[in-house]
Amino acid sequence: MAATIIDGKALAVRLKENVRAEAVALPRKPGLAVVLVGDDPASRVYVNGKRRDCEECGFLSEEHALPADTTQAELLNLVKQLNGRGDIDGILVQLPLPKGLNEKEVLLAIDPAKDVDCFHPFNVGRLAIGEPVFQPCTPGGVMEMLREYHIDPAGKRCVVLGRSNIVGKPMGMLLLHANGTVVTCHSKTPDMAQLAASADILVSAVGKTGLVTGDMVKEGAVVIDVAMNRNGLGKLCGDVCYEEAAAKASYITPVPGGVGPMTRGMLMKNTLTAAKLHQGG
Ligand code: NAP
């Protein structure tokens, strides 16, 4: 049986329409400030995408493009100003920061109530105890996809490949909170292929093209490919050998058009959540 393709692009459009409908009912527009330091081309593309998302959702969007030689003190000072602004609900500092800037210190400086990326240790802690204020955008987007396609992780074996702080770890936590039985694999996992092949829900977030081959996919598994890699031809692709996996999976996400758009949608949802909190909603 051919796998059902999980259409992240279409789901993200719906998600943003819902966000917009709630946003226009608030006394004040939700406001998102995006801080970009330096001129990394990939970061610029992401920031432009976030601006468009804000327009679609009817948000106030503000961009702070700083030169690559910005000092730590200058960046911290900007974050402090944005923390104090009544019209800004969410603050996003685009990562990676140029060498010489201390990312941890900058993320720690963001007011947790405006930390719409859900990177601040306060919000990570809330997530760990199952009481998140914000959903981490990429794993949160994956959970939305599962919900929309009526895929319930409860009682399922969920295998997550990758343990980064922004994807793998929070992904495992969200699946665990949804009553999945979670196994997290990483570069030191010796039997990753076997573990992957036992998964009812397999999430790959490693960043290695061709990592997940057909033999690592159980018949009828749900396959979520978080990765955004470039293949030899410069084309965007994931970790999963798509055709091989799709031949065995029940559901699968494409790259592009899968997790990526949902990540952006979740950022809008988190900014709306922050705006509601700040406006007493
Ligand atoms: P990362 O910080 O580089 O983490 C990669 C993880 O993969 C690490 O935990 C690493 O293990 C593990 N790993 C590396 N080689 C492995 C191997 N051979 N077998 C098993 N595990 C291995 O990357 P990330 O930021 O989490 O991103 C992962 C991928 O998702 C990238 O392709 C990125 O572009 C993509 N991404 C997509 C979105 C989206 O919106 N779709 C958002 C964020 C990221 P160790 O911890 O042992 O080193």
Short mmCIF file of C-alpha atoms and ligand atoms in Angstrom, two decimals:
data_model
loop_
_atom_site.label_atom_id
_atom_site.label_comp_id
_atom_site.label_asym_id
_atom_site.label_seq_id
_atom_site.Cartn_x
_atom_site.Cartn_y
_atom_site.Cartn_z
CA MET A 1 0.00 0.00 0.00
CA ALA A 2 1.33 3.44 -0.91
CA ALA A 3 2.16 5.68 2.03
CA THR A 4 -0.01 8.72 2.72
CA ILE A 5 2.06 11.85 2.24
CA ILE A 6 1.76 14.23 5.18
CA ASP A 7 1.25 17.62 3.54
CA GLY A 8 3.02 20.03 5.88
CA LYS A 9 2.61 22.90 3.47
CA ALA A 10 -1.19 22.67 3.44
CA LEU A 11 -1.36 22.14 7.21
CA ALA A 12 0.82 25.20 7.80
CA VAL A 13 -1.51 27.34 5.65
CA ARG A 14 -4.46 26.23 7.80
CA LEU A 15 -2.48 26.76 11.00
CA LYS A 16 -1.61 30.31 9.99
CA GLU A 17 -5.23 31.05 8.97
CA ASN A 18 -6.36 29.97 12.45
CA VAL A 19 -3.64 32.07 14.07
CA ARG A 20 -4.72 35.10 12.03
CA ALA A 21 -8.36 34.64 12.99
CA GLU A 22 -7.40 34.68 16.69
CA ALA A 23 -4.89 37.50 16.27
CA VAL A 24 -7.39 39.94 14.73
CA ALA A 25 -9.69 39.43 17.71
CA LEU A 26 -7.02 40.67 20.16
CA PRO A 27 -7.01 44.30 21.32
CA ARG A 28 -3.48 44.73 19.92
CA LYS A 29 -1.59 43.03 17.08
CA PRO A 30 0.88 40.38 18.22
CA GLY A 31 4.44 41.65 17.65
CA LEU A 32 7.50 39.61 16.72
CA ALA A 33 11.03 41.05 16.72
CA VAL A 34 13.64 39.12 14.77
CA VAL A 35 17.30 39.86 15.40
CA LEU A 36 19.78 38.93 12.69
CA VAL A 37 23.49 39.44 13.25
CA GLY A 38 25.82 39.25 10.25
CA ASP A 39 25.04 38.30 6.67
CA ASP A 40 24.69 34.51 6.62
CA PRO A 41 22.64 33.88 3.43
CA ALA A 42 20.66 30.93 4.90
CA SER A 43 19.74 33.01 7.96
CA ARG A 44 18.61 35.84 5.68
CA VAL A 45 16.27 33.44 3.84
CA TYR A 46 14.79 32.25 7.16
CA VAL A 47 14.30 35.81 8.40
CA ASN A 48 12.57 36.84 5.16
CA GLY A 49 10.26 33.83 5.51
CA LYS A 50 9.37 34.85 9.06
CA ARG A 51 8.52 38.36 7.91
CA ARG A 52 6.14 36.96 5.28
CA ASP A 53 4.55 34.66 7.87
CA CYS A 54 3.97 37.65 10.17
CA GLU A 55 2.29 39.56 7.33
CA GLU A 56 0.03 36.59 6.59
CA CYS A 57 -0.95 36.32 10.26
CA GLY A 58 -1.57 40.06 10.66
CA PHE A 59 1.29 40.50 13.14
CA LEU A 60 3.55 43.46 13.72
CA SER A 61 6.95 42.31 12.49
CA GLU A 62 10.16 44.08 13.27
CA GLU A 63 13.59 43.18 11.99
CA HIS A 64 16.87 44.20 13.59
CA ALA A 65 19.71 43.51 11.15
CA LEU A 66 23.01 44.08 12.93
CA PRO A 67 26.51 44.01 11.44
CA ALA A 68 28.71 40.93 11.94
CA ASP A 69 31.06 42.91 14.22
CA THR A 70 28.29 43.66 16.74
CA THR A 71 29.60 43.20 20.28
CA GLN A 72 28.04 40.96 22.90
CA ALA A 73 27.17 44.04 24.98
CA GLU A 74 25.38 45.70 22.03
CA LEU A 75 23.38 42.56 21.31
CA LEU A 76 22.44 42.10 24.97
CA ASN A 77 21.41 45.73 25.12
CA LEU A 78 19.06 45.28 22.15
CA VAL A 79 17.52 42.17 23.74
CA LYS A 80 17.00 44.13 26.96
CA GLN A 81 15.23 46.93 25.06
CA LEU A 82 12.98 44.43 23.28
CA ASN A 83 12.20 42.72 26.60
CA GLY A 84 10.87 46.05 27.86
CA ARG A 85 8.69 46.86 24.83
CA GLY A 86 4.93 46.61 25.28
CA ASP A 87 4.25 46.08 21.56
CA ILE A 88 6.68 43.17 21.16
CA ASP A 89 5.42 39.76 22.31
CA GLY A 90 8.08 37.49 20.84
CA ILE A 91 11.84 37.88 20.41
CA LEU A 92 13.77 35.62 18.10
CA VAL A 93 17.52 35.82 17.75
CA GLN A 94 18.42 34.03 14.52
CA LEU A 95 21.06 31.36 15.08
CA PRO A 96 23.87 30.68 14.48
CA LEU A 97 25.43 33.90 15.72
CA PRO A 98 28.77 34.97 14.24
CA LYS A 99 31.89 33.61 15.96
CA GLY A 100 32.83 35.52 19.09
CA LEU A 101 29.26 36.03 20.29
CA ASN A 102 28.01 33.93 23.19
CA GLU A 103 24.73 32.32 22.10
CA LYS A 104 23.91 30.87 25.50
CA GLU A 105 24.20 34.23 27.22
CA VAL A 106 22.01 35.88 24.58
CA LEU A 107 19.29 33.22 24.79
CA LEU A 108 19.36 33.49 28.58
CA ALA A 109 18.81 37.25 28.32
CA ILE A 110 15.49 36.89 26.47
CA ASP A 111 12.47 37.29 28.72
CA PRO A 112 11.05 33.72 28.99
CA ALA A 113 7.57 35.16 28.35
CA LYS A 114 8.84 36.38 24.95
CA ASP A 115 10.94 33.29 24.16
CA VAL A 116 8.80 32.10 21.25
CA ASP A 117 11.56 29.76 20.02
CA CYS A 118 11.32 27.94 23.39
CA PHE A 119 15.11 27.89 23.86
CA HIS A 120 15.33 29.57 27.30
CA PRO A 121 16.17 27.11 30.11
CA PHE A 122 12.99 28.18 31.93
CA ASN A 123 10.86 27.11 28.98
CA VAL A 124 12.92 23.96 28.39
CA GLY A 125 12.31 23.09 32.05
CA ARG A 126 8.57 23.70 31.70
CA LEU A 127 8.60 21.44 28.69
CA ALA A 128 10.48 18.72 30.58
CA ILE A 129 7.85 18.65 33.34
CA GLY A 130 5.04 18.56 30.80
CA GLU A 131 3.82 22.12 31.40
CA PRO A 132 5.12 24.03 28.39
CA VAL A 133 4.23 27.67 27.84
CA PHE A 134 5.46 27.49 24.24
CA GLN A 135 5.88 24.47 21.99
CA PRO A 136 9.41 24.12 20.62
CA CYS A 137 8.75 25.03 16.97
CA THR A 138 10.05 22.04 15.02
CA PRO A 139 9.00 19.21 17.37
CA GLY A 140 5.78 21.08 18.11
CA GLY A 141 5.12 21.22 14.37
CA VAL A 142 5.66 17.46 14.13
CA MET A 143 3.13 16.86 16.93
CA GLU A 144 0.59 19.07 15.11
CA MET A 145 1.10 16.97 11.98
CA LEU A 146 0.53 13.75 13.89
CA ARG A 147 -2.64 15.17 15.47
CA GLU A 148 -3.99 16.40 12.13
CA TYR A 149 -3.50 12.95 10.59
CA HIS A 150 -5.02 11.25 13.67
CA ILE A 151 -1.76 9.48 14.51
CA ASP A 152 -1.70 8.94 18.26
CA PRO A 153 1.77 8.18 19.71
CA ALA A 154 0.19 6.59 22.83
CA GLY A 155 1.51 3.07 23.29
CA LYS A 156 3.66 3.32 20.15
CA ARG A 157 7.38 2.76 19.93
CA CYS A 158 8.83 6.12 18.87
CA VAL A 159 12.45 6.25 17.72
CA VAL A 160 14.07 9.67 17.37
CA LEU A 161 17.35 9.95 15.49
CA GLY A 162 19.32 12.95 16.80
CA ARG A 163 19.52 14.49 20.27
CA SER A 164 20.10 18.20 19.66
CA ASN A 165 18.58 20.72 22.05
CA ILE A 166 16.43 22.23 19.31
CA VAL A 167 15.03 19.09 17.71
CA GLY A 168 15.90 15.61 19.01
CA LYS A 169 15.59 16.14 22.77
CA PRO A 170 12.37 18.19 22.77
CA MET A 171 10.92 15.82 20.15
CA GLY A 172 11.50 12.91 22.51
CA MET A 173 9.91 14.83 25.39
CA LEU A 174 6.78 15.69 23.42
CA LEU A 175 6.35 12.10 22.24
CA LEU A 176 6.86 10.89 25.81
CA HIS A 177 4.25 13.34 27.11
CA ALA A 178 1.93 11.95 24.44
CA ASN A 179 2.47 8.50 25.99
CA GLY A 180 4.83 7.13 23.35
CA THR A 181 7.65 4.80 24.36
CA VAL A 182 10.65 6.79 23.24
CA VAL A 183 14.14 5.74 22.20
CA THR A 184 16.60 8.48 21.24
CA CYS A 185 19.58 7.62 19.03
CA HIS A 186 22.71 9.66 18.39
CA SER A 187 26.17 9.36 16.90
CA LYS A 188 27.31 6.94 19.64
CA THR A 189 24.33 4.58 19.28
CA PRO A 190 25.76 1.27 17.98
CA ASP A 191 22.54 -0.39 16.84
CA MET A 192 20.66 2.54 15.36
CA ALA A 193 19.51 0.69 12.23
CA GLN A 194 17.92 -2.08 14.32
CA LEU A 195 16.26 0.39 16.67
CA ALA A 196 14.93 2.44 13.76
CA ALA A 197 13.50 -0.70 12.17
CA SER A 198 11.51 -1.37 15.35
CA ALA A 199 9.80 2.04 15.31
CA ASP A 200 6.08 2.60 14.85
CA ILE A 201 6.92 6.30 14.58
CA LEU A 202 10.39 7.14 13.26
CA VAL A 203 11.62 10.73 13.42
CA SER A 204 14.93 11.53 11.77
CA ALA A 205 16.71 14.75 12.74
CA VAL A 206 20.37 14.14 12.02
CA GLY A 207 21.30 16.06 8.88
CA LYS A 208 22.83 13.27 6.81
CA THR A 209 21.44 12.58 3.34
CA GLY A 210 20.65 8.90 2.76
CA LEU A 211 20.98 7.96 6.46
CA VAL A 212 17.60 6.23 6.72
CA THR A 213 17.35 3.44 4.17
CA GLY A 214 14.30 1.29 3.40
CA ASP A 215 15.51 -1.57 5.58
CA MET A 216 15.43 0.77 8.61
CA VAL A 217 11.69 1.31 8.19
CA LYS A 218 9.16 -1.09 9.66
CA GLU A 219 6.20 -2.07 7.48
CA GLY A 220 3.40 0.41 8.25
CA ALA A 221 5.60 2.86 10.21
CA VAL A 222 5.05 6.62 10.31
CA VAL A 223 8.19 8.32 8.99
CA ILE A 224 8.89 11.96 9.83
CA ASP A 225 11.91 13.50 8.16
CA VAL A 226 12.98 16.68 9.94
CA ALA A 227 16.31 17.14 8.17
CA MET A 228 17.00 19.81 5.60
CA ASN A 229 20.10 18.81 3.71
CA ARG A 230 21.45 19.60 0.27
CA ASN A 231 22.27 16.66 -1.96
CA GLY A 232 25.13 16.55 -4.49
CA LEU A 233 23.02 18.56 -6.96
CA GLY A 234 22.28 21.24 -4.37
CA LYS A 235 18.67 20.08 -4.06
CA LEU A 236 16.92 20.22 -0.68
CA CYS A 237 16.44 16.75 0.81
CA GLY A 238 16.06 14.98 4.14
CA ASP A 239 17.80 12.09 5.91
CA VAL A 240 15.37 9.51 4.57
CA CYS A 241 15.72 7.64 1.26
CA TYR A 242 12.23 8.72 0.35
CA GLU A 243 11.17 6.19 -2.29
CA GLU A 244 12.45 3.18 -0.31
CA ALA A 245 10.84 4.39 2.90
CA ALA A 246 7.55 5.37 1.24
CA ALA A 247 7.23 1.84 -0.13
CA LYS A 248 6.96 0.52 3.45
CA ALA A 249 5.58 3.40 5.51
CA SER A 250 1.94 4.13 6.23
CA TYR A 251 2.58 7.89 6.44
CA ILE A 252 5.62 9.90 5.40
CA THR A 253 6.66 13.56 5.26
CA PRO A 254 8.27 14.94 2.12
CA VAL A 255 11.28 17.27 2.05
CA PRO A 256 10.58 20.02 1.14
CA GLY A 257 6.93 20.55 2.06
CA GLY A 258 6.86 18.54 5.29
CA VAL A 259 8.21 19.64 8.66
CA GLY A 260 9.77 22.93 7.46
CA PRO A 261 6.53 24.87 6.87
CA MET A 262 5.08 23.56 10.14
CA THR A 263 8.11 24.87 12.06
CA ARG A 264 7.38 28.34 10.70
CA GLY A 265 3.69 27.98 11.50
CA MET A 266 4.47 27.04 15.10
CA LEU A 267 6.53 30.18 15.53
CA MET A 268 3.44 32.19 14.62
CA LYS A 269 1.32 30.13 17.01
CA ASN A 270 3.81 30.74 19.83
CA THR A 271 3.84 34.48 19.12
CA LEU A 272 0.05 34.47 19.33
CA THR A 273 0.26 32.57 22.65
CA ALA A 274 2.73 35.17 23.95
CA ALA A 275 0.48 38.03 22.81
CA LYS A 276 -2.49 36.47 24.58
CA LEU A 277 -0.43 36.11 27.78
CA HIS A 278 0.71 39.72 27.58
CA GLN A 279 -2.82 40.96 26.86
CA GLY A 280 -4.33 38.91 29.62
CA GLY A 281 -6.15 36.58 27.19
P1 NAP B 1 22.59 18.91 15.09
O1 NAP B 1 22.58 19.88 16.21
O2 NAP B 1 23.79 18.82 14.20
O3 NAP B 1 22.31 17.46 15.71
C1 NAP B 1 22.41 16.31 14.94
C2 NAP B 1 22.19 15.10 15.81
O4 NAP B 1 22.37 13.94 14.99
C3 NAP B 1 23.17 14.97 16.97
O5 NAP B 1 22.48 14.60 18.13
C4 NAP B 1 24.13 13.88 16.51
O6 NAP B 1 24.62 13.04 17.55
C5 NAP B 1 23.23 13.03 15.66
N1 NAP B 1 24.00 12.27 14.66
C6 NAP B 1 25.00 12.67 13.87
N2 NAP B 1 25.43 11.68 13.09
C7 NAP B 1 24.68 10.60 13.41
C8 NAP B 1 24.64 9.28 12.95
N3 NAP B 1 25.46 8.84 11.99
N4 NAP B 1 23.74 8.45 13.50
C9 NAP B 1 22.89 8.87 14.47
N5 NAP B 1 22.88 10.12 14.92
C10 NAP B 1 23.77 10.98 14.41
O7 NAP B 1 21.37 19.14 14.11
P2 NAP B 1 19.90 19.75 14.39
O8 NAP B 1 20.00 21.22 14.57
O9 NAP B 1 19.19 18.93 15.39
O10 NAP B 1 19.24 19.50 12.95
C11 NAP B 1 19.12 18.19 12.44
C12 NAP B 1 18.58 18.28 11.03
O11 NAP B 1 17.29 18.88 11.07
C13 NAP B 1 19.40 19.15 10.09
O12 NAP B 1 19.31 18.62 8.78
C14 NAP B 1 18.69 20.48 10.15
O13 NAP B 1 18.87 21.25 8.96
C15 NAP B 1 17.27 20.03 10.25
N6 NAP B 1 16.35 20.98 10.88
C16 NAP B 1 15.16 21.16 10.25
C17 NAP B 1 14.23 22.00 10.78
C18 NAP B 1 12.92 22.16 10.08
O14 NAP B 1 12.21 23.10 10.33
N7 NAP B 1 12.57 21.22 9.20
C19 NAP B 1 14.49 22.70 11.96
C20 NAP B 1 15.71 22.48 12.61
C21 NAP B 1 16.63 21.61 12.06
P3 NAP B 1 25.61 13.58 18.72
O15 NAP B 1 24.73 14.35 19.65
O16 NAP B 1 26.13 12.33 19.31
O17 NAP B 1 26.63 14.42 18.04
#
